[in-house]
Short mmCIF file of N, CA and C in Angstrom, two decimals:
data_model
loop_
_atom_site.label_atom_id
_atom_site.label_comp_id
_atom_site.label_asym_id
_atom_site.label_seq_id
_atom_site.Cartn_x
_atom_site.Cartn_y
_atom_site.Cartn_z
N MET A 1 51.36 98.28 159.58
CA MET A 1 52.34 99.27 160.00
C MET A 1 51.68 100.34 160.88
N LYS A 2 50.50 100.81 160.49
CA LYS A 2 49.83 101.83 161.29
C LYS A 2 49.49 101.31 162.67
N PHE A 3 49.05 100.03 162.75
CA PHE A 3 48.72 99.46 164.05
C PHE A 3 49.94 99.44 164.96
N GLN A 4 51.10 99.10 164.41
CA GLN A 4 52.33 99.07 165.19
C GLN A 4 52.67 100.46 165.71
N THR A 5 52.50 101.48 164.89
CA THR A 5 52.76 102.86 165.31
C THR A 5 51.83 103.26 166.44
N ILE A 6 50.55 102.92 166.31
CA ILE A 6 49.58 103.23 167.36
C ILE A 6 49.93 102.49 168.64
N LEU A 7 50.29 101.23 168.53
CA LEU A 7 50.66 100.44 169.69
C LEU A 7 51.87 101.02 170.38
N ASN A 8 52.89 101.38 169.61
CA ASN A 8 54.10 101.97 170.19
C ASN A 8 53.78 103.30 170.86
N SER A 9 52.92 104.12 170.26
CA SER A 9 52.52 105.39 170.86
C SER A 9 51.81 105.17 172.17
N SER A 10 50.91 104.18 172.21
CA SER A 10 50.17 103.87 173.43
C SER A 10 51.12 103.43 174.54
N ILE A 11 52.06 102.58 174.21
CA ILE A 11 53.03 102.12 175.20
C ILE A 11 53.86 103.30 175.71
N PHE A 12 54.26 104.18 174.81
CA PHE A 12 55.06 105.33 175.18
C PHE A 12 54.30 106.25 176.13
N ILE A 13 53.04 106.52 175.82
CA ILE A 13 52.23 107.40 176.67
C ILE A 13 52.06 106.78 178.05
N HIS A 14 51.81 105.48 178.11
CA HIS A 14 51.69 104.83 179.42
C HIS A 14 53.02 104.84 180.17
N LEU A 15 54.12 104.76 179.46
CA LEU A 15 55.43 104.85 180.09
C LEU A 15 55.60 106.20 180.79
N ILE A 16 55.11 107.26 180.15
CA ILE A 16 55.18 108.59 180.76
C ILE A 16 54.39 108.60 182.06
N PHE A 17 53.19 108.01 182.06
CA PHE A 17 52.37 107.98 183.27
C PHE A 17 53.03 107.16 184.37
N ILE A 18 53.64 106.05 184.00
CA ILE A 18 54.31 105.21 185.00
C ILE A 18 55.47 105.98 185.63
N THR A 19 56.28 106.63 184.81
CA THR A 19 57.43 107.36 185.35
C THR A 19 56.95 108.53 186.21
N TYR A 20 55.88 109.21 185.80
CA TYR A 20 55.35 110.33 186.57
C TYR A 20 54.82 109.83 187.92
N ALA A 21 54.06 108.74 187.89
CA ALA A 21 53.48 108.20 189.13
C ALA A 21 54.55 107.75 190.11
N GLN A 22 55.70 107.32 189.60
CA GLN A 22 56.79 106.87 190.46
C GLN A 22 57.74 108.01 190.83
N GLY A 23 57.42 109.21 190.37
CA GLY A 23 58.25 110.36 190.71
C GLY A 23 59.53 110.45 189.90
N ILE A 24 59.61 109.71 188.81
CA ILE A 24 60.79 109.74 187.95
C ILE A 24 60.64 110.91 186.98
N ASN A 25 61.72 111.59 186.69
CA ASN A 25 61.70 112.72 185.78
C ASN A 25 61.44 112.23 184.36
N TYR A 26 60.27 112.58 183.81
CA TYR A 26 59.91 112.14 182.47
C TYR A 26 60.33 113.14 181.40
N GLU A 27 61.06 114.18 181.77
CA GLU A 27 61.46 115.20 180.81
C GLU A 27 62.42 114.67 179.76
N LYS A 28 63.04 113.51 180.00
CA LYS A 28 63.92 112.94 178.99
C LYS A 28 63.15 112.47 177.76
N PHE A 29 61.81 112.44 177.87
CA PHE A 29 60.96 112.04 176.76
C PHE A 29 60.51 113.24 175.92
N GLN A 30 61.08 114.41 176.15
CA GLN A 30 60.65 115.61 175.44
C GLN A 30 60.85 115.48 173.94
N ALA A 31 59.84 115.93 173.20
CA ALA A 31 59.89 115.87 171.74
C ALA A 31 60.96 116.81 171.21
N THR A 32 61.72 116.34 170.23
CA THR A 32 62.73 117.20 169.61
C THR A 32 62.10 118.09 168.55
N ASN A 33 60.93 117.71 168.06
CA ASN A 33 60.22 118.48 167.05
C ASN A 33 58.74 118.53 167.44
N PRO A 34 58.37 119.38 168.43
CA PRO A 34 56.98 119.41 168.91
C PRO A 34 55.98 119.68 167.79
N GLN A 35 54.85 119.00 167.86
CA GLN A 35 53.80 119.10 166.85
C GLN A 35 52.52 119.66 167.48
N HIS A 36 51.63 120.15 166.64
CA HIS A 36 50.28 120.53 167.07
C HIS A 36 49.40 119.31 166.88
N VAL A 37 48.74 118.88 167.96
CA VAL A 37 47.96 117.64 167.93
C VAL A 37 46.54 117.94 168.41
N THR A 38 45.55 117.40 167.71
CA THR A 38 44.16 117.48 168.15
C THR A 38 43.71 116.08 168.52
N ILE A 39 43.14 115.96 169.71
CA ILE A 39 42.62 114.68 170.20
C ILE A 39 41.11 114.80 170.25
N ILE A 40 40.42 113.86 169.63
CA ILE A 40 38.96 113.86 169.65
C ILE A 40 38.50 112.89 170.71
N GLY A 41 37.83 113.44 171.73
CA GLY A 41 37.35 112.64 172.85
C GLY A 41 38.21 112.85 174.08
N THR A 42 37.57 112.98 175.23
CA THR A 42 38.30 113.19 176.48
C THR A 42 38.00 112.08 177.49
N GLY A 43 37.86 110.88 176.97
CA GLY A 43 37.66 109.72 177.83
C GLY A 43 39.00 109.12 178.21
N TYR A 44 38.98 107.82 178.54
CA TYR A 44 40.20 107.16 178.99
C TYR A 44 41.30 107.19 177.94
N VAL A 45 40.97 107.00 176.70
CA VAL A 45 42.00 106.98 175.65
C VAL A 45 42.42 108.40 175.28
N GLY A 46 41.46 109.25 174.97
CA GLY A 46 41.77 110.59 174.47
C GLY A 46 42.47 111.48 175.48
N LEU A 47 41.94 111.56 176.68
CA LEU A 47 42.52 112.47 177.67
C LEU A 47 43.90 112.01 178.12
N ILE A 48 44.05 110.72 178.32
CA ILE A 48 45.35 110.19 178.72
C ILE A 48 46.38 110.37 177.61
N SER A 49 45.96 110.12 176.37
CA SER A 49 46.87 110.32 175.23
C SER A 49 47.26 111.78 175.10
N GLY A 50 46.27 112.67 175.22
CA GLY A 50 46.54 114.10 175.12
C GLY A 50 47.48 114.58 176.21
N ALA A 51 47.24 114.12 177.43
CA ALA A 51 48.10 114.52 178.55
C ALA A 51 49.52 114.01 178.35
N GLY A 52 49.64 112.78 177.89
CA GLY A 52 50.97 112.21 177.66
C GLY A 52 51.72 112.93 176.56
N LEU A 53 51.03 113.26 175.48
CA LEU A 53 51.68 113.98 174.38
C LEU A 53 52.06 115.39 174.80
N ALA A 54 51.20 116.05 175.58
CA ALA A 54 51.53 117.39 176.07
C ALA A 54 52.74 117.33 177.00
N ALA A 55 52.80 116.28 177.82
CA ALA A 55 53.94 116.14 178.73
C ALA A 55 55.25 115.96 177.96
N CYS A 56 55.16 115.49 176.72
CA CYS A 56 56.34 115.34 175.86
C CYS A 56 56.69 116.64 175.16
N GLY A 57 55.86 117.68 175.33
CA GLY A 57 56.16 118.97 174.74
C GLY A 57 55.32 119.35 173.53
N HIS A 58 54.41 118.48 173.12
CA HIS A 58 53.55 118.79 171.98
C HIS A 58 52.44 119.76 172.40
N GLN A 59 51.96 120.56 171.45
CA GLN A 59 50.83 121.45 171.68
C GLN A 59 49.57 120.62 171.42
N VAL A 60 48.75 120.41 172.43
CA VAL A 60 47.61 119.50 172.32
C VAL A 60 46.31 120.23 172.60
N VAL A 61 45.31 119.93 171.78
CA VAL A 61 43.94 120.39 172.00
C VAL A 61 43.07 119.15 172.05
N CYS A 62 42.33 118.98 173.15
CA CYS A 62 41.39 117.87 173.26
C CYS A 62 39.98 118.44 173.09
N VAL A 63 39.18 117.79 172.27
CA VAL A 63 37.80 118.21 172.05
C VAL A 63 36.86 117.07 172.39
N ASP A 64 35.63 117.42 172.74
CA ASP A 64 34.63 116.41 173.08
C ASP A 64 33.26 116.97 172.77
N ILE A 65 32.33 116.10 172.39
CA ILE A 65 30.97 116.56 172.12
C ILE A 65 30.14 116.68 173.39
N ILE A 66 30.64 116.14 174.48
CA ILE A 66 29.93 116.23 175.76
C ILE A 66 30.42 117.49 176.48
N GLU A 67 29.60 118.52 176.42
CA GLU A 67 30.00 119.82 176.95
C GLU A 67 30.32 119.78 178.45
N GLU A 68 29.64 118.93 179.20
CA GLU A 68 29.89 118.81 180.64
C GLU A 68 31.34 118.40 180.91
N LYS A 69 31.87 117.48 180.11
CA LYS A 69 33.27 117.06 180.28
C LYS A 69 34.22 118.23 180.04
N VAL A 70 33.94 118.99 179.00
CA VAL A 70 34.79 120.14 178.66
C VAL A 70 34.75 121.17 179.78
N GLN A 71 33.56 121.45 180.30
CA GLN A 71 33.43 122.42 181.39
C GLN A 71 34.19 121.96 182.62
N LYS A 72 34.09 120.68 182.96
CA LYS A 72 34.82 120.16 184.12
C LYS A 72 36.33 120.28 183.92
N LEU A 73 36.79 119.96 182.72
CA LEU A 73 38.23 120.07 182.44
C LEU A 73 38.70 121.51 182.57
N ARG A 74 37.90 122.46 182.11
CA ARG A 74 38.27 123.87 182.24
C ARG A 74 38.35 124.31 183.69
N GLN A 75 37.63 123.60 184.57
CA GLN A 75 37.67 123.89 186.01
C GLN A 75 38.74 123.08 186.72
N GLY A 76 39.47 122.26 185.97
CA GLY A 76 40.52 121.44 186.57
C GLY A 76 40.01 120.14 187.15
N ILE A 77 38.78 119.77 186.81
CA ILE A 77 38.17 118.53 187.31
C ILE A 77 38.25 117.48 186.22
N MET A 78 38.88 116.35 186.53
CA MET A 78 39.03 115.30 185.54
C MET A 78 37.74 114.48 185.43
N PRO A 79 37.30 114.19 184.20
CA PRO A 79 36.08 113.40 184.03
C PRO A 79 36.30 111.90 184.26
N ILE A 80 37.56 111.49 184.38
CA ILE A 80 37.92 110.10 184.63
C ILE A 80 38.99 110.06 185.70
N TYR A 81 39.25 108.86 186.23
CA TYR A 81 40.34 108.75 187.19
C TYR A 81 41.45 107.89 186.62
N GLU A 82 42.63 108.43 186.66
CA GLU A 82 43.86 107.72 186.33
C GLU A 82 44.92 108.31 187.25
N PRO A 83 45.65 107.48 188.00
CA PRO A 83 46.65 108.02 188.91
C PRO A 83 47.62 108.97 188.20
N GLY A 84 47.75 110.18 188.72
CA GLY A 84 48.67 111.17 188.18
C GLY A 84 48.09 112.02 187.07
N LEU A 85 46.91 111.66 186.55
CA LEU A 85 46.34 112.38 185.41
C LEU A 85 46.07 113.85 185.73
N GLN A 86 45.44 114.12 186.85
CA GLN A 86 45.10 115.50 187.17
C GLN A 86 46.36 116.35 187.29
N ASP A 87 47.38 115.84 187.93
CA ASP A 87 48.63 116.59 188.07
C ASP A 87 49.26 116.90 186.71
N ILE A 88 49.29 115.89 185.85
CA ILE A 88 49.89 116.09 184.53
C ILE A 88 49.07 117.09 183.72
N VAL A 89 47.75 116.95 183.71
CA VAL A 89 46.90 117.85 182.93
C VAL A 89 47.06 119.29 183.43
N LEU A 90 46.98 119.49 184.73
CA LEU A 90 47.09 120.85 185.27
C LEU A 90 48.47 121.45 184.99
N GLU A 91 49.51 120.63 185.08
CA GLU A 91 50.87 121.09 184.79
C GLU A 91 51.00 121.50 183.32
N GLN A 92 50.41 120.73 182.43
CA GLN A 92 50.51 121.03 181.01
C GLN A 92 49.66 122.24 180.61
N VAL A 93 48.51 122.39 181.24
CA VAL A 93 47.67 123.59 180.98
C VAL A 93 48.44 124.84 181.42
N LYS A 94 49.06 124.75 182.58
CA LYS A 94 49.84 125.88 183.08
C LYS A 94 51.00 126.21 182.13
N ALA A 95 51.57 125.18 181.52
CA ALA A 95 52.69 125.37 180.58
C ALA A 95 52.21 125.82 179.20
N GLY A 96 50.89 125.88 179.00
CA GLY A 96 50.34 126.33 177.73
C GLY A 96 50.29 125.26 176.65
N ARG A 97 50.37 124.01 177.08
CA ARG A 97 50.32 122.91 176.11
C ARG A 97 49.00 122.19 176.16
#
């Protein structure tokens, strides 16, 4: 059951990225009950998941043990490349999520 939940969450987060990359309004995916979420790791899985959850309206904090990644993120520099990631992250930081 937990694996299915994780799989569904992963598909949902990627759906947000696909709609964003295609210029489709992803605001219809807004959470009705926003949660506080902590993501450990800012690599391909963590940062993309955090950005997707923040785009849904959740309050997200991403942490990493690699200080260089954290410093780059604070400067608006993404440590990885994913189409649309920088735009989503910067938009969510500006929104306070």
